[in-house]
Short mmCIF file of C-alpha atoms in Angstrom, two decimals:
data_model
loop_
_atom_site.label_atom_id
_atom_site.label_comp_id
_atom_site.label_asym_id
_atom_site.label_seq_id
_atom_site.Cartn_x
_atom_site.Cartn_y
_atom_site.Cartn_z
CA UNK A 1 -17.91 -31.59 -9.06
CA UNK A 2 -15.54 -28.78 -8.16
CA UNK A 3 -11.86 -29.31 -7.73
CA UNK A 4 -10.83 -28.40 -4.18
CA UNK A 5 -8.36 -25.54 -4.11
CA UNK A 6 -5.54 -26.08 -1.65
CA UNK A 7 -4.70 -22.91 0.26
CA UNK A 8 -1.33 -21.36 -0.37
CA UNK A 9 1.10 -21.01 2.52
CA UNK A 10 1.58 -17.62 4.15
CA UNK A 11 4.88 -17.08 2.34
CA UNK A 12 4.89 -18.13 -1.28
CA UNK A 13 6.66 -16.93 -4.40
CA UNK A 14 4.70 -17.02 -7.64
CA UNK A 15 5.79 -15.44 -10.88
CA UNK A 16 4.36 -11.98 -11.43
CA UNK A 17 1.23 -11.68 -13.50
CA UNK A 18 1.32 -9.34 -16.51
CA UNK A 19 -0.94 -6.77 -14.81
CA UNK A 20 1.40 -6.71 -11.79
CA UNK A 21 4.37 -6.00 -14.03
CA UNK A 22 2.44 -3.22 -15.79
CA UNK A 23 1.48 -1.69 -12.42
CA UNK A 24 5.09 -1.73 -11.25
CA UNK A 25 6.42 -0.20 -14.46
CA UNK A 26 3.72 2.50 -14.38
CA UNK A 27 4.46 3.19 -10.73
CA UNK A 28 8.18 3.49 -11.48
CA UNK A 29 7.40 5.97 -14.27
CA UNK A 30 5.08 7.93 -11.96
CA UNK A 31 7.78 7.94 -9.27
CA UNK A 32 10.29 9.37 -11.74
CA UNK A 33 7.70 11.98 -12.75
CA UNK A 34 7.17 12.92 -9.11
CA UNK A 35 10.92 13.26 -8.56
CA UNK A 36 11.23 15.48 -11.63
CA UNK A 37 8.28 17.56 -10.42
CA UNK A 38 9.83 17.97 -6.99
CA UNK A 39 13.09 19.12 -8.56
CA UNK A 40 11.85 21.35 -11.38
CA UNK A 41 8.23 22.41 -10.79
CA UNK A 42 6.73 25.46 -9.14
CA UNK A 43 6.13 25.32 -5.35
CA UNK A 44 2.32 24.91 -5.51
CA UNK A 45 2.65 22.04 -7.97
CA UNK A 46 5.26 20.30 -5.82
CA UNK A 47 3.02 20.23 -2.76
CA UNK A 48 -0.02 18.89 -4.61
CA UNK A 49 2.07 16.32 -6.46
CA UNK A 50 3.73 14.86 -3.36
CA UNK A 51 0.48 14.72 -1.37
CA UNK A 52 -1.37 12.97 -4.22
CA UNK A 53 1.54 10.57 -4.76
CA UNK A 54 1.61 9.59 -1.09
CA UNK A 55 -2.15 9.22 -0.63
CA UNK A 56 -2.84 7.35 -3.86
CA UNK A 57 0.08 4.96 -3.48
CA UNK A 58 -0.59 4.04 0.15
CA UNK A 59 -4.34 3.62 -0.23
CA UNK A 60 -3.96 2.01 -3.66
CA UNK A 61 -1.81 -0.73 -2.17
CA UNK A 62 -4.63 -1.76 0.13
CA UNK A 63 -7.57 -1.36 -2.23
CA UNK A 64 -5.99 -2.31 -5.55
CA UNK A 65 -3.07 -4.58 -4.75
CA UNK A 66 -4.19 -6.68 -1.81
CA UNK A 67 -4.25 -9.83 -3.95
CA UNK A 68 -0.85 -9.05 -5.43
CA UNK A 69 0.77 -8.31 -2.06
CA UNK A 70 0.03 -11.87 -0.92
CA UNK A 71 2.74 -13.08 -3.31
CA UNK A 72 6.03 -12.40 -1.55
CA UNK A 73 7.83 -11.78 -4.82
CA UNK A 74 5.46 -8.88 -5.54
CA UNK A 75 5.50 -7.83 -1.89
CA UNK A 76 9.29 -7.49 -1.85
CA UNK A 77 9.19 -5.44 -5.05
CA UNK A 78 6.56 -3.11 -3.55
CA UNK A 79 8.62 -2.97 -0.36
CA UNK A 80 11.53 -1.77 -2.49
CA UNK A 81 9.29 1.12 -3.62
CA UNK A 82 8.79 1.78 0.09
CA UNK A 83 12.57 2.05 0.44
CA UNK A 84 12.55 4.49 -2.49
CA UNK A 85 9.96 6.49 -0.52
CA UNK A 86 12.36 6.59 2.44
CA UNK A 87 15.14 7.83 0.17
CA UNK A 88 12.83 10.48 -1.33
CA UNK A 89 11.92 11.62 2.17
CA UNK A 90 15.60 11.99 3.07
CA UNK A 91 16.27 13.92 -0.14
CA UNK A 92 13.33 16.35 0.09
CA UNK A 93 12.60 16.72 3.81
CA UNK A 94 14.39 20.05 4.12
CA UNK A 95 13.12 21.53 0.87
CA UNK A 96 11.53 24.89 1.82
CA UNK A 97 9.50 25.09 -1.41
CA UNK A 98 7.54 21.97 -0.40
CA UNK A 99 6.72 23.23 3.09
CA UNK A 100 3.06 23.57 3.92
CA UNK A 101 1.25 25.11 6.87
CA UNK A 102 1.53 21.93 8.96
CA UNK A 103 5.05 21.04 7.84
CA UNK A 104 6.71 19.16 5.04
CA UNK A 105 4.33 16.67 3.39
CA UNK A 106 7.18 14.33 2.44
CA UNK A 107 6.99 12.86 5.96
CA UNK A 108 4.03 10.88 4.65
CA UNK A 109 6.51 8.85 2.60
CA UNK A 110 7.67 7.27 5.86
CA UNK A 111 4.29 5.51 6.18
CA UNK A 112 4.74 3.25 3.15
CA UNK A 113 7.09 0.67 4.68
CA UNK A 114 5.15 0.65 7.96
CA UNK A 115 1.84 0.14 6.14
CA UNK A 116 3.28 -2.66 4.01
CA UNK A 117 4.46 -4.46 7.15
CA UNK A 118 1.06 -3.83 8.77
CA UNK A 119 -0.56 -5.37 5.69
CA UNK A 120 1.35 -8.62 6.23
CA UNK A 121 0.50 -8.64 9.93
CA UNK A 122 -3.20 -8.17 9.17
CA UNK A 123 -2.97 -10.85 6.52
CA UNK A 124 -1.40 -13.24 9.02
CA UNK A 125 -4.09 -12.48 11.60
CA UNK A 126 -6.81 -13.01 9.00
CA UNK A 127 -5.37 -16.40 8.06
CA UNK A 128 -5.05 -17.33 11.73
CA UNK A 129 -8.56 -16.33 12.81
CA UNK A 130 -10.66 -16.47 9.62
CA UNK A 131 -8.70 -19.26 7.95
CA UNK A 132 -8.75 -17.24 4.75
CA UNK A 133 -7.11 -14.19 3.21
CA UNK A 134 -8.80 -10.90 3.97
CA UNK A 135 -10.41 -8.88 1.21
CA UNK A 136 -11.02 -5.16 0.86
CA UNK A 137 -14.62 -4.08 1.36
CA UNK A 138 -16.31 -2.96 -1.83
CA UNK A 139 -18.49 0.10 -2.13
CA UNK A 140 -22.13 -0.79 -1.57
CA UNK A 141 -21.47 -3.79 0.69
CA UNK A 142 -21.18 -6.38 -2.07
CA UNK A 143 -18.41 -8.92 -2.60
CA UNK A 144 -14.84 -7.76 -3.08
CA UNK A 145 -13.84 -6.56 -6.53
CA UNK A 146 -11.13 -9.06 -7.44
CA UNK A 147 -12.05 -12.44 -6.03
CA UNK A 148 -15.82 -12.09 -5.64
CA UNK A 149 -15.55 -13.23 -2.02
CA UNK A 150 -18.06 -12.27 0.61
CA UNK A 151 -16.76 -9.54 2.89
CA UNK A 152 -16.87 -10.61 6.54
CA UNK A 153 -17.01 -8.62 9.75
CA UNK A 154 -13.31 -9.41 10.26
CA UNK A 155 -12.57 -7.87 6.85
CA UNK A 156 -14.26 -4.67 8.00
CA UNK A 157 -12.25 -4.71 11.23
CA UNK A 158 -9.03 -5.15 9.23
CA UNK A 159 -10.11 -2.28 6.97
CA UNK A 160 -10.71 -0.03 9.99
CA UNK A 161 -7.34 -0.98 11.50
CA UNK A 162 -5.50 -0.27 8.24
CA UNK A 163 -7.29 3.01 7.55
CA UNK A 164 -6.96 4.11 11.18
CA UNK A 165 -3.25 3.33 11.07
CA UNK A 166 -2.83 5.21 7.81
CA UNK A 167 -4.67 8.24 9.18
CA UNK A 168 -2.94 8.04 12.58
CA UNK A 169 0.53 7.76 11.03
CA UNK A 170 -0.21 10.66 8.70
CA UNK A 171 -1.35 12.87 11.57
CA UNK A 172 1.56 11.71 13.75
CA UNK A 173 4.21 12.43 11.14
CA UNK A 174 2.68 15.79 10.24
CA UNK A 175 2.82 16.81 13.90
CA UNK A 176 6.56 16.10 14.14
#
């Protein structure tokens, strides 16, 4: 006989798991590396570095940290990285050596806070309509990678909304 798991409330504060702490420390080190690259590296390296940093962090939060972001303690810490992204944008937005054909790629840093807030909205909607947390679709249509839950149609809709928002915000900010 299985023990029934009581669902956690929308806002809850659990202690961070060891892997979450490792991710945050690694991300802080990577952020420092990106800052040093933007200050000291050659122009071609700066552009590639900032674009990769933005894309991997924003997509990684959805695909790799969706279980962690449910915990508001972890969410607030990741939101503080979003604030660091805003500060980095303000520091490097006028840097001519980072400029690309379509503008300064640091505008993508503005997406982080918006996408983190969108994540919580989508999470709320999933709990409201599915009565469960959403999961990220896995490659090949199988269960999600972390909780082995079946991916529902609503999970795919949430995925499309998140990815469409990420793409739309990126295009919008690059056109400014």
